[in-house]
PDB file of C-alpha atoms in Angstrom:
ATOM      1  CA  MET T   1      53.998   1.329  10.420  1.00 40.00           C
ATOM      2  CA  ASN T   2      51.212   0.019   8.200  1.00 43.00           C
ATOM      3  CA  VAL T   3      47.650   0.739   9.232  1.00 42.00           C
ATOM      4  CA  ILE T   4      44.927  -1.511   7.927  1.00 43.00           C
ATOM      5  CA  VAL T   5      41.420  -0.141   8.075  1.00 39.00           C
ATOM      6  CA  ALA T   6      38.496  -2.529   7.888  1.00 40.00           C
ATOM      7  CA  LYS T   7      36.367  -1.981   4.801  1.00 49.00           C
ATOM      8  CA  ASN T   8      33.111  -2.202   6.818  1.00 51.00           C
ATOM      9  CA  ALA T   9      34.040  -0.957  10.290  1.00 49.00           C
ATOM     10  CA  GLY T  10      31.437   0.675  12.514  1.00 62.00           C
ATOM     11  CA  PHE T  11      27.704   0.221  12.812  1.00 71.00           C
ATOM     12  CA  CYS T  12      25.633  -1.899  10.475  1.00 80.00           C
ATOM     13  CA  PHE T  13      23.054  -0.132   8.324  1.00 79.00           C
ATOM     14  CA  GLY T  14      20.123  -0.730  10.709  1.00 82.00           C
ATOM     15  CA  VAL T  15      21.998   0.434  13.808  1.00 84.00           C
ATOM     16  CA  ARG T  16      23.364   3.524  12.068  1.00 87.00           C
ATOM     17  CA  ARG T  17      19.867   4.368  10.854  1.00 90.00           C
ATOM     18  CA  ALA T  18      18.421   4.002  14.394  1.00 90.00           C
ATOM     19  CA  VAL T  19      21.064   6.206  16.017  1.00 90.00           C
ATOM     20  CA  GLU T  20      20.638   8.855  13.320  1.00 91.00           C
ATOM     21  CA  ALA T  21      16.862   8.792  13.926  1.00 93.00           C
ATOM     22  CA  VAL T  22      17.452   9.690  17.569  1.00 94.00           C
ATOM     23  CA  TYR T  23      19.807  12.540  16.728  1.00 93.00           C
ATOM     24  CA  LYS T  24      17.257  13.959  14.267  1.00 94.00           C
ATOM     25  CA  GLN T  25      14.681  14.176  17.078  1.00 94.00           C
ATOM     26  CA  LEU T  26      16.902  16.038  19.575  1.00 93.00           C
ATOM     27  CA  ASP T  27      15.872  19.449  18.213  1.00 88.00           C
ATOM     28  CA  ARG T  28      12.133  18.724  18.549  1.00 86.00           C
ATOM     29  CA  PRO T  29      10.304  20.431  21.375  1.00 88.00           C
ATOM     30  CA  GLY T  30       9.434  18.182  24.286  1.00 90.00           C
ATOM     31  CA  LYS T  31      10.979  15.077  25.721  1.00 94.00           C
ATOM     32  CA  VAL T  32      12.588  12.447  23.518  1.00 96.00           C
ATOM     33  CA  TYR T  33      12.297   8.846  24.657  1.00 96.00           C
ATOM     34  CA  THR T  34      13.564   5.558  23.296  1.00 96.00           C
ATOM     35  CA  TYR T  35      11.606   2.393  23.951  1.00 95.00           C
ATOM     36  CA  GLY T  36      14.435   0.455  25.517  1.00 92.00           C
ATOM     37  CA  PRO T  37      18.058   1.168  24.613  1.00 92.00           C
ATOM     38  CA  ILE T  38      18.133   2.142  20.936  1.00 90.00           C
ATOM     39  CA  ILE T  39      21.023  -0.293  20.300  1.00 87.00           C
ATOM     40  CA  HIS T  40      23.320  -2.651  22.272  1.00 86.00           C
ATOM     41  CA  ASN T  41      26.138  -0.135  22.626  1.00 87.00           C
ATOM     42  CA  PRO T  42      26.460   1.290  26.142  1.00 89.00           C
ATOM     43  CA  GLN T  43      28.712   4.159  25.039  1.00 91.00           C
ATOM     44  CA  VAL T  44      26.202   5.390  22.465  1.00 90.00           C
ATOM     45  CA  VAL T  45      23.303   4.942  24.864  1.00 91.00           C
ATOM     46  CA  GLU T  46      25.121   6.964  27.549  1.00 94.00           C
ATOM     47  CA  GLU T  47      25.952   9.684  25.030  1.00 93.00           C
ATOM     48  CA  LEU T  48      22.288   9.951  24.067  1.00 94.00           C
ATOM     49  CA  LYS T  49      21.276  10.059  27.747  1.00 94.00           C
ATOM     50  CA  ALA T  50      23.698  12.937  28.259  1.00 95.00           C
ATOM     51  CA  LYS T  51      21.916  14.766  25.448  1.00 94.00           C
ATOM     52  CA  GLY T  52      18.599  14.371  27.267  1.00 94.00           C
ATOM     53  CA  VAL T  53      17.194  11.189  25.722  1.00 96.00           C
ATOM     54  CA  VAL T  54      15.199   9.169  28.261  1.00 95.00           C
ATOM     55  CA  ILE T  55      15.153   5.384  27.964  1.00 95.00           C
ATOM     56  CA  VAL T  56      11.872   3.799  29.013  1.00 95.00           C
ATOM     57  CA  GLU T  57      10.861   0.166  29.331  1.00 92.00           C
ATOM     58  CA  ASP T  58       7.122   0.871  29.500  1.00 91.00           C
ATOM     59  CA  LEU T  59       4.854   3.600  28.261  1.00 92.00           C
ATOM     60  CA  TYR T  60       2.475   3.961  31.139  1.00 90.00           C
ATOM     61  CA  HIS T  61       3.978   7.161  32.593  1.00 87.00           C
ATOM     62  CA  ILE T  62       4.538   8.939  29.294  1.00 92.00           C
ATOM     63  CA  GLU T  63       1.764  11.283  28.206  1.00 90.00           C
ATOM     64  CA  GLU T  64       3.503  13.399  25.547  1.00 93.00           C
ATOM     65  CA  GLY T  65       6.684  13.767  23.553  1.00 94.00           C
ATOM     66  CA  THR T  66       8.537  11.750  20.967  1.00 96.00           C
ATOM     67  CA  ILE T  67       9.066   8.029  21.378  1.00 97.00           C
ATOM     68  CA  ILE T  68      11.572   6.226  19.190  1.00 96.00           C
ATOM     69  CA  ILE T  69      11.210   2.497  18.606  1.00 96.00           C
ATOM     70  CA  ARG T  70      14.550   0.785  19.029  1.00 92.00           C
ATOM     71  CA  SER T  71      16.322  -0.972  16.202  1.00 91.00           C
ATOM     72  CA  HIS T  72      15.111  -4.375  17.523  1.00 92.00           C
ATOM     73  CA  GLY T  73      11.472  -3.525  16.820  1.00 95.00           C
ATOM     74  CA  VAL T  74       8.402  -4.082  18.963  1.00 96.00           C
ATOM     75  CA  PRO T  75       5.183  -6.116  18.870  1.00 97.00           C
ATOM     76  CA  PRO T  76       2.055  -4.602  17.312  1.00 97.00           C
ATOM     77  CA  HIS T  77       0.421  -3.810  20.677  1.00 96.00           C
ATOM     78  CA  VAL T  78       3.277  -1.422  21.493  1.00 96.00           C
ATOM     79  CA  TYR T  79       2.636   0.555  18.285  1.00 95.00           C
ATOM     80  CA  ARG T  80      -1.064   0.772  19.207  1.00 95.00           C
ATOM     81  CA  LEU T  81      -0.331   1.942  22.726  1.00 95.00           C
ATOM     82  CA  MET T  82       2.040   4.645  21.467  1.00 95.00           C
ATOM     83  CA  LYS T  83      -0.518   5.904  18.953  1.00 94.00           C
ATOM     84  CA  ASP T  84      -3.386   5.717  21.484  1.00 95.00           C
ATOM     85  CA  LYS T  85      -1.371   7.929  23.812  1.00 95.00           C
ATOM     86  CA  GLY T  86      -0.915  10.500  21.017  1.00 95.00           C
ATOM     87  CA  LEU T  87       2.867  10.253  21.086  1.00 95.00           C
ATOM     88  CA  HIS T  88       4.980  11.322  18.132  1.00 95.00           C
ATOM     89  CA  VAL T  89       6.300   7.910  17.048  1.00 96.00           C
ATOM     90  CA  VAL T  90       9.557   7.429  15.159  1.00 97.00           C
ATOM     91  CA  ASP T  91      10.013   3.853  14.037  1.00 96.00           C
ATOM     92  CA  ALA T  92      13.741   3.100  13.997  1.00 95.00           C
ATOM     93  CA  THR T  93      13.224  -0.652  13.606  1.00 94.00           C
ATOM     94  CA  CYS T  94      15.941  -2.040  11.352  1.00 93.00           C
ATOM     95  CA  PRO T  95      14.439  -2.620   7.899  1.00 93.00           C
ATOM     96  CA  TYR T  96      15.719  -6.201   7.950  1.00 93.00           C
ATOM     97  CA  VAL T  97      13.979  -6.829  11.250  1.00 94.00           C
ATOM     98  CA  LYS T  98      10.816  -5.130   9.919  1.00 96.00           C
ATOM     99  CA  ARG T  99      10.914  -7.508   6.953  1.00 96.00           C
ATOM    100  CA  VAL T 100      10.951 -10.456   9.392  1.00 97.00           C
ATOM    101  CA  HIS T 101       7.936  -8.938  11.213  1.00 97.00           C
ATOM    102  CA  ASN T 102       6.041  -8.768   7.918  1.00 97.00           C
ATOM    103  CA  LEU T 103       6.951 -12.344   6.970  1.00 97.00           C
ATOM    104  CA  VAL T 104       5.978 -13.694  10.398  1.00 97.00           C
ATOM    105  CA  SER T 105       2.660 -11.882  10.252  1.00 97.00           C
ATOM    106  CA  LYS T 106       1.986 -13.074   6.686  1.00 98.00           C
ATOM    107  CA  TYR T 107       2.765 -16.739   7.325  1.00 97.00           C
ATOM    108  CA  HIS T 108       1.089 -16.810  10.732  1.00 98.00           C
ATOM    109  CA  SER T 109      -2.102 -15.505   9.123  1.00 97.00           C
ATOM    110  CA  LYS T 110      -1.874 -18.411   6.632  1.00 98.00           C
ATOM    111  CA  GLY T 111      -1.775 -20.925   9.486  1.00 97.00           C
ATOM    112  CA  TYR T 112       1.949 -21.630   9.616  1.00 97.00           C
ATOM    113  CA  GLN T 113       3.630 -22.352  12.946  1.00 96.00           C
ATOM    114  CA  ILE T 114       6.434 -19.839  13.477  1.00 96.00           C
ATOM    115  CA  VAL T 115       9.765 -20.963  14.936  1.00 97.00           C
ATOM    116  CA  ILE T 116      12.272 -18.386  16.182  1.00 96.00           C
ATOM    117  CA  VAL T 117      15.854 -19.260  17.016  1.00 95.00           C
ATOM    118  CA  GLY T 118      17.156 -16.859  19.642  1.00 94.00           C
ATOM    119  CA  GLU T 119      16.977 -15.786  23.257  1.00 94.00           C
ATOM    120  CA  LYS T 120      13.341 -15.681  24.370  1.00 93.00           C
ATOM    121  CA  GLU T 121      13.826 -12.486  26.432  1.00 94.00           C
ATOM    122  CA  HIS T 122      15.830 -10.594  23.800  1.00 94.00           C
ATOM    123  CA  PRO T 123      13.953  -7.497  22.582  1.00 93.00           C
ATOM    124  CA  GLU T 124      14.208  -8.562  18.920  1.00 94.00           C
ATOM    125  CA  VAL T 125      12.740 -12.011  19.635  1.00 96.00           C
ATOM    126  CA  ILE T 126       9.958 -10.464  21.771  1.00 96.00           C
ATOM    127  CA  GLY T 127       9.162  -8.095  18.905  1.00 96.00           C
ATOM    128  CA  ILE T 128       9.127 -10.847  16.257  1.00 97.00           C
ATOM    129  CA  ASN T 129       7.003 -13.143  18.432  1.00 97.00           C
ATOM    130  CA  GLY T 130       4.445 -10.385  18.819  1.00 97.00           C
ATOM    131  CA  TRP T 131       3.750 -10.434  15.088  1.00 98.00           C
ATOM    132  CA  CYS T 132       2.309 -13.970  15.439  1.00 97.00           C
ATOM    133  CA  GLY T 133       0.315 -13.354  18.605  1.00 97.00           C
ATOM    134  CA  ASN T 134       3.173 -14.634  20.820  1.00 97.00           C
ATOM    135  CA  SER T 135       2.560 -18.140  19.524  1.00 97.00           C
ATOM    136  CA  ALA T 136       6.006 -18.926  18.107  1.00 97.00           C
ATOM    137  CA  PHE T 137       8.186 -21.746  19.328  1.00 95.00           C
ATOM    138  CA  VAL T 138      11.344 -20.011  20.546  1.00 96.00           C
ATOM    139  CA  ILE T 139      14.437 -22.153  20.445  1.00 95.00           C
ATOM    140  CA  ASN T 140      17.313 -20.786  22.471  1.00 89.00           C
ATOM    141  CA  GLU T 141      20.485 -21.619  20.626  1.00 67.00           C
TER     142      GLU T 141
END
């Protein structure tokens, strides 16, 4: 029997980085939260929950602890709210997504109209749109 192993099987760089960021925080004192599921993998999310990670969709009831920004990123106002609450913030946004945030912010500030192709309610699209004041045209492909 021949076994063929894919050269690039497993998580992409950004997802691997995000999951590793959560594991690094498990030994910290206090609660560890992720802002939304850290990635789109239910098995990994359930494993993290079993280790005590709490997934939250809003920050209003959190007063202390570590909050990890999911790989999809978040809009700027979420960063501000986390910092205003005094939470220990770990930004696990995929570097490629973060690059898009920076480009959107840069070109929006120069007066460009931003167009995003994707699902309007997807966390990554919500995050990107936040970097241009939620003014992007979102085209659902």
